[in-house]
Short mmCIF file of N, CA and C in Angstrom, two decimals:
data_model
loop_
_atom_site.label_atom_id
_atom_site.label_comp_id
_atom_site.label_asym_id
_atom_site.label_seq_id
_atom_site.Cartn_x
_atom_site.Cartn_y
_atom_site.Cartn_z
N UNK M 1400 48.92 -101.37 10.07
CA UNK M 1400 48.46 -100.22 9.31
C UNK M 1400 49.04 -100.26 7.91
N UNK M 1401 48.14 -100.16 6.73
CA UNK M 1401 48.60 -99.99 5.84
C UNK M 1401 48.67 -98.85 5.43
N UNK M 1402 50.05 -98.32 4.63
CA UNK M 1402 50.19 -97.17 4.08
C UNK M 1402 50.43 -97.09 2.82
N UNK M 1403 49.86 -95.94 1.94
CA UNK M 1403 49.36 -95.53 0.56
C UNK M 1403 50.44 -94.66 0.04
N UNK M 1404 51.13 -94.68 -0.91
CA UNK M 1404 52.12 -93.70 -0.66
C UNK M 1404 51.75 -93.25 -2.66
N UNK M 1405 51.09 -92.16 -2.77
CA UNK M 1405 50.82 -91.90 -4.62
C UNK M 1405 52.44 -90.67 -4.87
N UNK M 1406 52.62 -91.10 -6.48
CA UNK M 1406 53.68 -90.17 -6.84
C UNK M 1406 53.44 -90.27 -8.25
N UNK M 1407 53.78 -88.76 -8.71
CA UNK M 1407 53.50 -88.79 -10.03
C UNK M 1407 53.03 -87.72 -10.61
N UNK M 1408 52.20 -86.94 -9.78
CA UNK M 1408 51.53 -86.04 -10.19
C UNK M 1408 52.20 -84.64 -10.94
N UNK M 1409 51.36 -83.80 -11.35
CA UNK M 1409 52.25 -82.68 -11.80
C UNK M 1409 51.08 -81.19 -12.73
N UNK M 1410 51.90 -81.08 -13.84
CA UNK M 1410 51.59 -80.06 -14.20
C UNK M 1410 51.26 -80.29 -15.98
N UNK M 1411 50.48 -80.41 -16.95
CA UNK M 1411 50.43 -80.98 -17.61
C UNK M 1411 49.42 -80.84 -18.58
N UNK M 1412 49.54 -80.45 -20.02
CA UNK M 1412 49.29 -79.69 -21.15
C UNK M 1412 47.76 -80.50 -21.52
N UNK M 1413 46.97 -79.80 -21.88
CA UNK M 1413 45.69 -80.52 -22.71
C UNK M 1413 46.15 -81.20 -23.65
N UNK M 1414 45.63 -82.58 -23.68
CA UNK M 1414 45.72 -83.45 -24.66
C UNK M 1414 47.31 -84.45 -24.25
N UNK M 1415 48.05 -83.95 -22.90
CA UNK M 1415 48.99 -84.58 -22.38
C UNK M 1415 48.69 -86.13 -21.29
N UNK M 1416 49.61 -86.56 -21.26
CA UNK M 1416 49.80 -87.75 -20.30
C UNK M 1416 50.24 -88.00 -19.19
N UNK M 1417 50.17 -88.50 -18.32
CA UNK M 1417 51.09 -88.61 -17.42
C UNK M 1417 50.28 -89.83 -16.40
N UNK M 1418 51.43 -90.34 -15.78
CA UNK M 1418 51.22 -91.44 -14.94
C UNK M 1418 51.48 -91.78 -13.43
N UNK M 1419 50.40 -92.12 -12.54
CA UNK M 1419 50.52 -92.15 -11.28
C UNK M 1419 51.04 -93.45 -10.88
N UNK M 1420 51.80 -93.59 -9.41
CA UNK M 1420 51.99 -94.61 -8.70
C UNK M 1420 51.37 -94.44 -7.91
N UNK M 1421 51.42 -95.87 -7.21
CA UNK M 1421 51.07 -95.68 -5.38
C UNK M 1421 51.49 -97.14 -5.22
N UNK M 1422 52.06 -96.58 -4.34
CA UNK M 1422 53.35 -97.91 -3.55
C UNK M 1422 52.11 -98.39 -2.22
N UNK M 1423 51.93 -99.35 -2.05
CA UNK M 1423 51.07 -100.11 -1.00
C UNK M 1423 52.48 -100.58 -0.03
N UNK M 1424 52.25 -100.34 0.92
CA UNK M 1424 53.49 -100.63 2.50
C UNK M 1424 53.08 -101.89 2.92
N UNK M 1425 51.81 -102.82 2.18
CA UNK M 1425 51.38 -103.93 3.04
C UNK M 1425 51.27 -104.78 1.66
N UNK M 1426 51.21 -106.04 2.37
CA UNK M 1426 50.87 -107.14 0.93
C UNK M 1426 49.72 -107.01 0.22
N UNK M 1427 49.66 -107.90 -0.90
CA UNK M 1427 47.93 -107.98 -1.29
C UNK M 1427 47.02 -108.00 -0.44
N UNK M 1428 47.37 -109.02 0.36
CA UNK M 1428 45.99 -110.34 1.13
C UNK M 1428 45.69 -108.60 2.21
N UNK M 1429 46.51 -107.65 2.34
CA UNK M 1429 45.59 -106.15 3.24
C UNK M 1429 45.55 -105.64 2.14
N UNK M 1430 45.60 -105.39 1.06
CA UNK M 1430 44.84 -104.01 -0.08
C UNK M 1430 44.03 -105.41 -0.98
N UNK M 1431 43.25 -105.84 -0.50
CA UNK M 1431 42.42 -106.78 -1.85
C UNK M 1431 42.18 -106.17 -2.74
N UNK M 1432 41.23 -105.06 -2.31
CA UNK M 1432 40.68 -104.14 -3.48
C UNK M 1432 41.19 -102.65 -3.22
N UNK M 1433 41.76 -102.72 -4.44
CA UNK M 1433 42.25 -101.21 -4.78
C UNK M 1433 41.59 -100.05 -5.51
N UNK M 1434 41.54 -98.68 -5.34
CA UNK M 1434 40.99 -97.85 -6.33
C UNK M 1434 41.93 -96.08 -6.21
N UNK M 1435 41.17 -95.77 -7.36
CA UNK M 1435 41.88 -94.25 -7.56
C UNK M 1435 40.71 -93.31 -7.50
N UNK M 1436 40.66 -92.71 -6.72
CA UNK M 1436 39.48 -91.65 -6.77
C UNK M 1436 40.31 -89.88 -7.03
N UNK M 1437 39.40 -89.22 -7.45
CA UNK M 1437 39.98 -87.73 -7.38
C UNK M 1437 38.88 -86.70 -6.65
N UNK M 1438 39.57 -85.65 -6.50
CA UNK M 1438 38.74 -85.02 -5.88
C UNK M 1438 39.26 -83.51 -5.99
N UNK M 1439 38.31 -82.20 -6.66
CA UNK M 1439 38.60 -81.53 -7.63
C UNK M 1439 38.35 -79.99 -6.16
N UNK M 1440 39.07 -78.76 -6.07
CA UNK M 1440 38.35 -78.06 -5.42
C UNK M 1440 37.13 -77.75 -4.97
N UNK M 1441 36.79 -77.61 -3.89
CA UNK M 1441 34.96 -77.38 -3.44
C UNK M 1441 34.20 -78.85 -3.87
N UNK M 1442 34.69 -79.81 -4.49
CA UNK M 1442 34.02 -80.76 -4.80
C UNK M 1442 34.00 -82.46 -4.38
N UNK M 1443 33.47 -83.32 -4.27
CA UNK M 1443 33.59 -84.26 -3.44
C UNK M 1443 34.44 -85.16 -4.24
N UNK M 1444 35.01 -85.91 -3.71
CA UNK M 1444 36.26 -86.99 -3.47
C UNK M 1444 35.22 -87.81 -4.69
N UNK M 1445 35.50 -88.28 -5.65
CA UNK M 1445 34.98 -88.73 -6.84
C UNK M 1445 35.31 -89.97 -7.22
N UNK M 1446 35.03 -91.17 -7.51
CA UNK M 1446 35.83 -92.44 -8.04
C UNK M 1446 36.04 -92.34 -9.40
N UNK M 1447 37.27 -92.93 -9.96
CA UNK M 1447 38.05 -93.11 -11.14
C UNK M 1447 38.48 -94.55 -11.43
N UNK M 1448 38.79 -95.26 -10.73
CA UNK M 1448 38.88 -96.95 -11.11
C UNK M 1448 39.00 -97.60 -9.99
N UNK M 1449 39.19 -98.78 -9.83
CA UNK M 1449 39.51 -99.84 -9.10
C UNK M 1449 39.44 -101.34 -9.54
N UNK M 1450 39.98 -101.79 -8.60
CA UNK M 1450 40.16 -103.42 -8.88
C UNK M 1450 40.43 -104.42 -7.67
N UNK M 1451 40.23 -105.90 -8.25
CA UNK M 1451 40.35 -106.86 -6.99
C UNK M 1451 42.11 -107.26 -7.55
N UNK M 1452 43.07 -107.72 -6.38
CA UNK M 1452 44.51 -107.97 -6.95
C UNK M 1452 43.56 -109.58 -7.39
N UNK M 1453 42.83 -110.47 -7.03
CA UNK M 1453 42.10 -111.66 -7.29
C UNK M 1453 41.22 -111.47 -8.58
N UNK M 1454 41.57 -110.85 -9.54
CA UNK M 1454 40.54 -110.67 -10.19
C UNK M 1454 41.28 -109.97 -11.75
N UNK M 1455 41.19 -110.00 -12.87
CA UNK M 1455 42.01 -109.80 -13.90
C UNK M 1455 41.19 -107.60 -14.50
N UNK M 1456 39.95 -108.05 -14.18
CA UNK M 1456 39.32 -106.60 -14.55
C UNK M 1456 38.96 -105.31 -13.82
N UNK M 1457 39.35 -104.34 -14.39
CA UNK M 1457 39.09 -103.27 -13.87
C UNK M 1457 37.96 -102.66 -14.14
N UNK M 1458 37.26 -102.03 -13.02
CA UNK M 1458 36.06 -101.21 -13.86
C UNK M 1458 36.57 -99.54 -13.26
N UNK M 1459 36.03 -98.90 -14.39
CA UNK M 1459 36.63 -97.42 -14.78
C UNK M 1459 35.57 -96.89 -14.46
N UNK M 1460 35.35 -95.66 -14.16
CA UNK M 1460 34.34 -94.41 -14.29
C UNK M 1460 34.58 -93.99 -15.34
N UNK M 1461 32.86 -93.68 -16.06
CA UNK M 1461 32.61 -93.03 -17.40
C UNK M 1461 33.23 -92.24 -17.89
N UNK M 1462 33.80 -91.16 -16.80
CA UNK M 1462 34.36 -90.11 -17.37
C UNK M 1462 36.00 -90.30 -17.57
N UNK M 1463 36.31 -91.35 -17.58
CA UNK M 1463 38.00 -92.06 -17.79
C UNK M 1463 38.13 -93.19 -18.65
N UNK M 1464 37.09 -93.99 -18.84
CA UNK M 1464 37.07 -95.36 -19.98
C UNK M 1464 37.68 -94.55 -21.15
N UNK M 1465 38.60 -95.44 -21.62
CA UNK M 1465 39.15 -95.38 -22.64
C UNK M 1465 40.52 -94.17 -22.90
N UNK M 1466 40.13 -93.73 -22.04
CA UNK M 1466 41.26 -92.57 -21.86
C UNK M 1466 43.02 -93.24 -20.13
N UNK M 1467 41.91 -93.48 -19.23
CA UNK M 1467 43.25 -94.10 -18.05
C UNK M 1467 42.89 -95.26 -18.23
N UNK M 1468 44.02 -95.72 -17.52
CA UNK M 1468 44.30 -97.40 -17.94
C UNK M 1468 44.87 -97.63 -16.20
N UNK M 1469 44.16 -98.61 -15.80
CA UNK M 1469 45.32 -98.69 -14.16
C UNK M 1469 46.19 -100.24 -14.89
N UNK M 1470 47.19 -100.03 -13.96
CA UNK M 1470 48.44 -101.25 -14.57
C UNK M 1470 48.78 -101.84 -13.12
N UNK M 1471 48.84 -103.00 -12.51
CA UNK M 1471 49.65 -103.34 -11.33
C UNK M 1471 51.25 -104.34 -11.61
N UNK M 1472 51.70 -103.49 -10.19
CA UNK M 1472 53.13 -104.59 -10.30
C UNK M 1472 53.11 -105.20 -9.14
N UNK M 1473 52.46 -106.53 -9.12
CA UNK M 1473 52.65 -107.59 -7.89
C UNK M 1473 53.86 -107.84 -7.33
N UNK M 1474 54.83 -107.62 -7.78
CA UNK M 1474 56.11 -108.08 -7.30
C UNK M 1474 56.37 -106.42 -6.06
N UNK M 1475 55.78 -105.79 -6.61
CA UNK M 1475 56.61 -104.32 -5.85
C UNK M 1475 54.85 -103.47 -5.17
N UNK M 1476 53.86 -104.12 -5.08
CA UNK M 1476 52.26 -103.79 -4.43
C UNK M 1476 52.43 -102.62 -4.85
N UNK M 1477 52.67 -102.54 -6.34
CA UNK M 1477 52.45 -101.18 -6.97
C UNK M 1477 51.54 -100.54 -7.90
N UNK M 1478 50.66 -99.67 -7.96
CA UNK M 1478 49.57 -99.84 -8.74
C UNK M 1478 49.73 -98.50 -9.28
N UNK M 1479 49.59 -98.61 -10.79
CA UNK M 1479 49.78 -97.15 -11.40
C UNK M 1479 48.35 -96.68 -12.35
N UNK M 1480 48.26 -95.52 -12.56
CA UNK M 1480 47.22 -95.22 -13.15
C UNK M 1480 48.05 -94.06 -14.49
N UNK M 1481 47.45 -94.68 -15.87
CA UNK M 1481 48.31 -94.23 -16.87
C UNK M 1481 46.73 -93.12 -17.16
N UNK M 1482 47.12 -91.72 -17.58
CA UNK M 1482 46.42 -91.12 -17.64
C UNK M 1482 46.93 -90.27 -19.06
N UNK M 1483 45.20 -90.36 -19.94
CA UNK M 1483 45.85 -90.16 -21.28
C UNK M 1483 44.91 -89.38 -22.05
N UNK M 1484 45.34 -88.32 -23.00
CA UNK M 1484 44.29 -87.41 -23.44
C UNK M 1484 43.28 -86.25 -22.49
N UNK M 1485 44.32 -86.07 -21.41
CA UNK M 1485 43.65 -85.41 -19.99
C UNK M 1485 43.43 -83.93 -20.27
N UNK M 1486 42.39 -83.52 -20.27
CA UNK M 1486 41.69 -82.47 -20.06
C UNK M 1486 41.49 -81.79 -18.88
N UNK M 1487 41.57 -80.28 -18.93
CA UNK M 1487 41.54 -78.97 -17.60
C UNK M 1487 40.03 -79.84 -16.51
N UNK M 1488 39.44 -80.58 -17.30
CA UNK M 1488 38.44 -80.87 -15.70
C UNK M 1488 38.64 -82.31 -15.42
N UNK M 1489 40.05 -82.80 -15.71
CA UNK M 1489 40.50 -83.74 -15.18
C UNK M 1489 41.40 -83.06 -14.00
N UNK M 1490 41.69 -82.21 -14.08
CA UNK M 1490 42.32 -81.88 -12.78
C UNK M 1490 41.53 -81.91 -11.61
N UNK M 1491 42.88 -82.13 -10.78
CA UNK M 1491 42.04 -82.55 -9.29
C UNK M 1491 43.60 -83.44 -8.64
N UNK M 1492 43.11 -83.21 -6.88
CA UNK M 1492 44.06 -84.42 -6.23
C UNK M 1492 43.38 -85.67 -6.49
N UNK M 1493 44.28 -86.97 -6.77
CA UNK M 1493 44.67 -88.10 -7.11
C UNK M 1493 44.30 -88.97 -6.15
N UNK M 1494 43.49 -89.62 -5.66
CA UNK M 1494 43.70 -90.28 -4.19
C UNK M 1494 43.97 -92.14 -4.71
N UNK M 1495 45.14 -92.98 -3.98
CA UNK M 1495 45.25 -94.53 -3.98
C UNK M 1495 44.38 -94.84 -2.81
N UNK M 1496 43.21 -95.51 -3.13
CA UNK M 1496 42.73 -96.24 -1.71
C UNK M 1496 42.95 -97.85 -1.66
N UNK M 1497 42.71 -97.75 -0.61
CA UNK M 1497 42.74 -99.68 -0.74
C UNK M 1497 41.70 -100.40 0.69
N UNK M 1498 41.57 -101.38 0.44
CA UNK M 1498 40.18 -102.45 1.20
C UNK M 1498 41.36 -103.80 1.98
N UNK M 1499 40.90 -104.17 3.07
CA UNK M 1499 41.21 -105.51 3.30
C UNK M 1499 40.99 -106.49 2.55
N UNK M 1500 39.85 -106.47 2.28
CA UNK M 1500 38.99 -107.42 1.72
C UNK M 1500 37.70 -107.25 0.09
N UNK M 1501 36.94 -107.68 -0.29
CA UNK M 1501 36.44 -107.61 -1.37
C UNK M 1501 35.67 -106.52 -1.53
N UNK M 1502 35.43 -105.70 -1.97
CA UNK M 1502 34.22 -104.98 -2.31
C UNK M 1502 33.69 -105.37 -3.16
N UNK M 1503 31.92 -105.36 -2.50
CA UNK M 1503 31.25 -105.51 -3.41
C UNK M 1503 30.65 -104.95 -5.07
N UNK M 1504 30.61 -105.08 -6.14
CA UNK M 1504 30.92 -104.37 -6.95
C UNK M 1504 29.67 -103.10 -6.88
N UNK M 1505 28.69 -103.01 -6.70
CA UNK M 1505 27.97 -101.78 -6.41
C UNK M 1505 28.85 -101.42 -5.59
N UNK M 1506 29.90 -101.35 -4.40
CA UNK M 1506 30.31 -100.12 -3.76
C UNK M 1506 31.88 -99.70 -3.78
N UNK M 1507 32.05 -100.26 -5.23
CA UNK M 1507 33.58 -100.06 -5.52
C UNK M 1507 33.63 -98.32 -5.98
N UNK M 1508 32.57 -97.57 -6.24
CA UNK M 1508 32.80 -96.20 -6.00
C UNK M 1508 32.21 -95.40 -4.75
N UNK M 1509 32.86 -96.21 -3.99
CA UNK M 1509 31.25 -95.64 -2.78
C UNK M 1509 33.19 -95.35 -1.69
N UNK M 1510 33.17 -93.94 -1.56
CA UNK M 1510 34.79 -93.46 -0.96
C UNK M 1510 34.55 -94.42 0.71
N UNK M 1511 33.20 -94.31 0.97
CA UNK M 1511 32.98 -95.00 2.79
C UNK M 1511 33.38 -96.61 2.49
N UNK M 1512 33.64 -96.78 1.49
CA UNK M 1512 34.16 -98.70 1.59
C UNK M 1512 35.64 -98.80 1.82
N UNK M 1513 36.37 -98.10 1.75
CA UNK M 1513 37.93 -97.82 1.43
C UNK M 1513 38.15 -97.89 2.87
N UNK M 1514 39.11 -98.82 3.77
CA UNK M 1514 39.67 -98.18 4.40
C UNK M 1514 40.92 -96.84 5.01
N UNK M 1515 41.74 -97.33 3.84
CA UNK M 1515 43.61 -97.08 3.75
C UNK M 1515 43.44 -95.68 2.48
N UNK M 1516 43.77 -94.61 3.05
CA UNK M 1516 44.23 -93.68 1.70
C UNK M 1516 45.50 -92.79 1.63
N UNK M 1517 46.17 -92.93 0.87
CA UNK M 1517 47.07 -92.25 0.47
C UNK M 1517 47.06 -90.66 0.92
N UNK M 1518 48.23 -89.89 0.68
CA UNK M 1518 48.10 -88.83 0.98
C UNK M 1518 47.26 -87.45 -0.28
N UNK M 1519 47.52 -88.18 -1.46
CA UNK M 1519 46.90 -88.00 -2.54
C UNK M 1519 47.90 -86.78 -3.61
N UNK M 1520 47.95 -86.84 -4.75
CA UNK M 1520 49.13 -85.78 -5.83
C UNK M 1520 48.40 -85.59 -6.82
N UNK M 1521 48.62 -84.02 -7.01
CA UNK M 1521 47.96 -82.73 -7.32
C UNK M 1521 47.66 -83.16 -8.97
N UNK M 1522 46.80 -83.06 -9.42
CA UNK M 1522 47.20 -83.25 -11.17
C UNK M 1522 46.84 -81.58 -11.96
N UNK M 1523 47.69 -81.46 -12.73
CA UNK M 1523 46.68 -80.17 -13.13
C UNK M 1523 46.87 -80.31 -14.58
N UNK M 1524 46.13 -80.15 -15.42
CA UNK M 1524 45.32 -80.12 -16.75
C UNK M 1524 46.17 -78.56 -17.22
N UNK M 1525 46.57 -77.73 -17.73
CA UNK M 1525 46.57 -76.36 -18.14
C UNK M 1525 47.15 -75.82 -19.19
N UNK M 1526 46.62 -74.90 -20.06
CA UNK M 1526 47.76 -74.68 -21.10
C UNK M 1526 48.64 -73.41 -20.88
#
């Protein structure tokens, strides 16, 4: 069983930053493909990035290009998501998922491809 463990979250000013972890309990070769989804009150579990650890690029959701950045540390199966210029409808829980194996790139936002998810940390946007 792999376990997702996100930290980081918090409380945090318009136009502020802040940055997530999520510690993976298993090696690469069980989280191939990783992602960050959120998921906002009353509203569905949403994708925000992901990536292959085999693979150098990330692809982002529209509503985060250019603003989060995900970063990994291979040495420690640690994957962080730097979150920047965040706005009140960026809030939402945080979710780390992860895959055995490859996803295909049409279903790297699709939440039913993920096996492994984190417990997920709160973000809130507010002034």
């Amino acid at each position: 069983q792999v376990q997702l463990v996100e930290s980081g979250g918090g409380l945090v000013q318009p136009g502020g930053s802040l940055r997530l972890s999520c510690a993976a309990s298993a090696s690469r070769d069980r989280t191939y493909t990783m992602g960050w989804f959120r998921q906002a009150p009353g509203k569905e579990r949403v994708f925000v990035a992901a990536f292959r650890w085999s693979a150098s690029d990330t692809v982002y959701a529209d509503a985060v290009k250019r603003r989060f950045t995900v970063s990994r540390d291979n040495t420690k199966n640690t994957v962080y998501l730097q979150m920047n210029s965040l706005q009140p409808e960026d809030s939402a829980v945080y979710y780390c998922a992860a895959h055995s194996s490859r996803i295909i790139s049409s279903r790297l936002a699709d939440v039913r491809a993920y096996d492994y998810w984190g417990q997920g940390t709160q973000v809130t946007v507010s002034s």
